[in-house]
XYZ file of N, CA and C in Angstrom:
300
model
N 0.852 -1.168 0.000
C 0.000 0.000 0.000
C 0.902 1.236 0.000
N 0.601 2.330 -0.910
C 1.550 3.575 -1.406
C 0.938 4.886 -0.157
N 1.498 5.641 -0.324
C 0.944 6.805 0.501
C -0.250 7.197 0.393
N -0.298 7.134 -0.937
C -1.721 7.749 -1.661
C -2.535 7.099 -1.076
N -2.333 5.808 -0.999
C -3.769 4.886 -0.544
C -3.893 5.381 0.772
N -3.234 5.783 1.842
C -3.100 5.748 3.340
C -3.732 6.783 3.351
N -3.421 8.038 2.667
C -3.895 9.496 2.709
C -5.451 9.245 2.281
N -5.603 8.512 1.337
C -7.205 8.477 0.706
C -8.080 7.587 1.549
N -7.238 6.557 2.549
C -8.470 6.177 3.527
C -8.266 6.895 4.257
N -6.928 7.132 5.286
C -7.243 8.254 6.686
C -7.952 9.370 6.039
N -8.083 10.357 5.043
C -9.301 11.191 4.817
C -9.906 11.134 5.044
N -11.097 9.316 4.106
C -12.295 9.197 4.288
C -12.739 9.051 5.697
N -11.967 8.260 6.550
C -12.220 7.718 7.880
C -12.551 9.378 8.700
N -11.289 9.828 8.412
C -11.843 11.471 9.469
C -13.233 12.112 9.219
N -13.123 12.095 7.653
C -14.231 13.104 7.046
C -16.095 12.493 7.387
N -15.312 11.036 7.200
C -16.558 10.244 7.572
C -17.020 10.000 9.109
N -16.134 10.169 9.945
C -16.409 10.213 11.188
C -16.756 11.484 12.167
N -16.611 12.833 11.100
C -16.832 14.067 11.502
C -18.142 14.034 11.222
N -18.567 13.825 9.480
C -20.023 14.005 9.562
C -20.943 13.152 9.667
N -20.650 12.261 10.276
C -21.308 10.854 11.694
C -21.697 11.421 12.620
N -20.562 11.908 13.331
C -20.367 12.479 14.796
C -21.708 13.880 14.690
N -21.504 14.808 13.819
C -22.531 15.859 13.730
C -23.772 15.223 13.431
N -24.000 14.715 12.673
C -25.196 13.612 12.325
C -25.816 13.080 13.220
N -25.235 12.364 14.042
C -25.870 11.931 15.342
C -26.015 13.339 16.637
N -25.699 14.016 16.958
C -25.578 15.377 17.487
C -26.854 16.324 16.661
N -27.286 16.218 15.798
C -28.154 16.659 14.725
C -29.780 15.846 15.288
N -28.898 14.294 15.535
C -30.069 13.547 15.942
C -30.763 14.115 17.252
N -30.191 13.514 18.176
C -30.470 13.905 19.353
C -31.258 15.127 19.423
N -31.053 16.335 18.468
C -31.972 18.284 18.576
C -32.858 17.952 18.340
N -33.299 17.340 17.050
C -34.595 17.288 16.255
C -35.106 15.896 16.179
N -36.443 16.046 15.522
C -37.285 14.578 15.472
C -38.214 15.076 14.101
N -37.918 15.525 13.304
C -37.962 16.027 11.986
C -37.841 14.866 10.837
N -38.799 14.103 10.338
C -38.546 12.904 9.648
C -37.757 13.168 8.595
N -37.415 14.240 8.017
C -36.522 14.521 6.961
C -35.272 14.239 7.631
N -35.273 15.547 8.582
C -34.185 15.419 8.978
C -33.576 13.763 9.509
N -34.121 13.134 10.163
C -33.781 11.897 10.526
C -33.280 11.447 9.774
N -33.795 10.952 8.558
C -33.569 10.601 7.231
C -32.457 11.045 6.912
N -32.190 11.819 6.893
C -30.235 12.203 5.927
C -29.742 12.190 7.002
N -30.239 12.286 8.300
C -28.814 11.691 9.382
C -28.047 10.144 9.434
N -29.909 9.137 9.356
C -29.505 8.157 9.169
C -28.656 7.337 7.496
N -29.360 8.131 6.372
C -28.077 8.200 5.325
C -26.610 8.476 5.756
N -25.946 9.562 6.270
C -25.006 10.252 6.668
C -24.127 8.720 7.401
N -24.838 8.299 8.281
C -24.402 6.870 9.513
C -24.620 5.576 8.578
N -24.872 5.650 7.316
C -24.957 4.836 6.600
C -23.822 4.857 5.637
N -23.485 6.160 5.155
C -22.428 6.467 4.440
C -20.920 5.992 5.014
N -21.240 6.493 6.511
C -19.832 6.193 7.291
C -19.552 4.560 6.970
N -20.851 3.750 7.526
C -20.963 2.539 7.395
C -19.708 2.071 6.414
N -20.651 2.000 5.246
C -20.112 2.172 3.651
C -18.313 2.447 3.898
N -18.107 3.788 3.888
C -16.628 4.403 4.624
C -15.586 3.112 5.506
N -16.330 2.624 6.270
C -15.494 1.931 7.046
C -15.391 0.594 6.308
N -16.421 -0.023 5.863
C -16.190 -1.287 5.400
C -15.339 -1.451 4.028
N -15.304 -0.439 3.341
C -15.066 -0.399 2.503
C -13.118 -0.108 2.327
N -12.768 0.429 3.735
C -11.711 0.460 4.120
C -11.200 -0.857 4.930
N -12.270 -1.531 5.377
C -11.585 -2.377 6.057
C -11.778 -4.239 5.341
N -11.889 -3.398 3.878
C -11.748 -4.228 2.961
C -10.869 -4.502 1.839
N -10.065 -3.182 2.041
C -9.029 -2.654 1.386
C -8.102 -3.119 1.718
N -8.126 -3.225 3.423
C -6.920 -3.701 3.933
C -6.747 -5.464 3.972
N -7.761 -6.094 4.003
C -8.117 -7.505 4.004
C -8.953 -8.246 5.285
N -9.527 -6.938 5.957
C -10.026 -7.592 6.945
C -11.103 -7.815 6.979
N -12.434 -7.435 6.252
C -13.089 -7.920 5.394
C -13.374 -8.706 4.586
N -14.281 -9.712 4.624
C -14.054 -10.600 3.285
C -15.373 -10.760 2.292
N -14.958 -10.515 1.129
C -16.716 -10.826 0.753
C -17.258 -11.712 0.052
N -17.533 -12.403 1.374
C -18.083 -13.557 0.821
C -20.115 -13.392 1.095
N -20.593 -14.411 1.214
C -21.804 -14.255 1.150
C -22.786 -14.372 0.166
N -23.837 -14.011 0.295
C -25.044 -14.327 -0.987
C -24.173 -12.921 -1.957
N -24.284 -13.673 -3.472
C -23.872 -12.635 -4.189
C -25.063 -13.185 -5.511
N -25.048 -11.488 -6.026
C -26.121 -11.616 -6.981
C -24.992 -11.833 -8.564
N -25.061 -12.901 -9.271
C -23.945 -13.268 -10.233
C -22.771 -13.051 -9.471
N -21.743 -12.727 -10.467
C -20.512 -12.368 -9.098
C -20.626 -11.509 -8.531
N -21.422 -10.951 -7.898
C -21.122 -9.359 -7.245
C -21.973 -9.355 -5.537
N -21.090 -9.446 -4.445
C -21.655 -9.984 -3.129
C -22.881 -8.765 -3.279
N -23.362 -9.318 -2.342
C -24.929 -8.316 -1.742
C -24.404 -7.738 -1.413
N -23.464 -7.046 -0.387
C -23.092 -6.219 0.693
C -22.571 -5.231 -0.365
N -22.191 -5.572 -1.716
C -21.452 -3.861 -2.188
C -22.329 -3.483 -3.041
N -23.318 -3.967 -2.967
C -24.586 -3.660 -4.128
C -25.293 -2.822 -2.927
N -25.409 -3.318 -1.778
C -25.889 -2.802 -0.865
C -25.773 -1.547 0.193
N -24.650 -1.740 0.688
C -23.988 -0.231 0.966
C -23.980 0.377 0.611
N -23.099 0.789 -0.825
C -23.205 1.657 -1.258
C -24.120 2.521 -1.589
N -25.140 2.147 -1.689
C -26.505 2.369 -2.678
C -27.686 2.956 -0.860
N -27.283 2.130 0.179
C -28.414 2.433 1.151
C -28.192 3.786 1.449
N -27.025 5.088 1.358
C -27.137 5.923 1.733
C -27.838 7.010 0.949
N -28.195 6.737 -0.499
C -28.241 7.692 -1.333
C -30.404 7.137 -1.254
N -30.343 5.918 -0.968
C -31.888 5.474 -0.962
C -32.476 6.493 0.333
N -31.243 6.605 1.602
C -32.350 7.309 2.634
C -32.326 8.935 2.516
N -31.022 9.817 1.428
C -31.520 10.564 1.148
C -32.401 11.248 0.207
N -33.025 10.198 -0.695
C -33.531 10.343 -1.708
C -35.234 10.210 -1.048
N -35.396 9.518 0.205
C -36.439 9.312 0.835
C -36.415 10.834 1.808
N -35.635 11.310 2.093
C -35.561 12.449 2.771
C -36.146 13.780 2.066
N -35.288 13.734 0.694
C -35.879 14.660 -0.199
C -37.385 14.651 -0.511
N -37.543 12.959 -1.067
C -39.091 13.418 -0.684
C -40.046 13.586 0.142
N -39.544 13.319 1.314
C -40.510 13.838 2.653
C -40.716 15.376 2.336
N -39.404 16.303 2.070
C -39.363 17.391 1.996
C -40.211 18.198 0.911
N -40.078 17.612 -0.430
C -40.995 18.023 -1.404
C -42.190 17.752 -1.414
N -42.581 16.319 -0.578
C -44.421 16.498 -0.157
C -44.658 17.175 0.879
N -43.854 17.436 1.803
C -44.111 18.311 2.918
C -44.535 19.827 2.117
N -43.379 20.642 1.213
C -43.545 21.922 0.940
C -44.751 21.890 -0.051
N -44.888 20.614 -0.894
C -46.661 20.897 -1.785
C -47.780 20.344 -1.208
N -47.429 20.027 0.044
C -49.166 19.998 1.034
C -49.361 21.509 1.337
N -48.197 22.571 1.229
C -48.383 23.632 2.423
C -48.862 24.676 1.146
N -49.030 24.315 -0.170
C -49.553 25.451 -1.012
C -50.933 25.407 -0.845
């Protein structure tokens, strides 16, 4: 493993654990179903972040149900954070066209 790689996970790991850490801190203020929603994306992303690093390194393995060759878990991660903000957004856009 080169520098580059070390620099490009310790990034993700900080960056991902900063906006975790606010995310959950975000949680705790409000009870705002939107808001919930892209916090719990956000803690999903980290998810994603970590496994994905700690698959890099080999401590991870992916094995498991896979759909053709491709395990569930990276079809899956990746994809669950962008599903709960995409559910967030639309809480938000039926919320603002009930209020016309």
């Amino acid at each position: 493993m080169d520098i580059g790689e070390v620099i490009y996970a310790s990034s993700r790991l900080f960056f991902g654990a900063l906006a975790a850490f606010f995310a959950i801190v975000l949680w705790s203020k409000t009870r705002d179903a939107a808001w919930m929603l892209m916090v719990i994306g956000t803690i999903a992303l980290y998810v994603e972040i970590v496994y994905s690093i700690l698959n890099l390194f080999g401590i991870a393995e992916e094995s498991g149900i896979t759909i053709g060759s491709m395990p569930l878990v990276l079809l899956i991660l990746p994809n669950l954070s962008i599903i709960f903000f995409i559910i967030a957004f639309m809480v938000m856009v039926v919320r603002k066209l009930s209020r016309r």
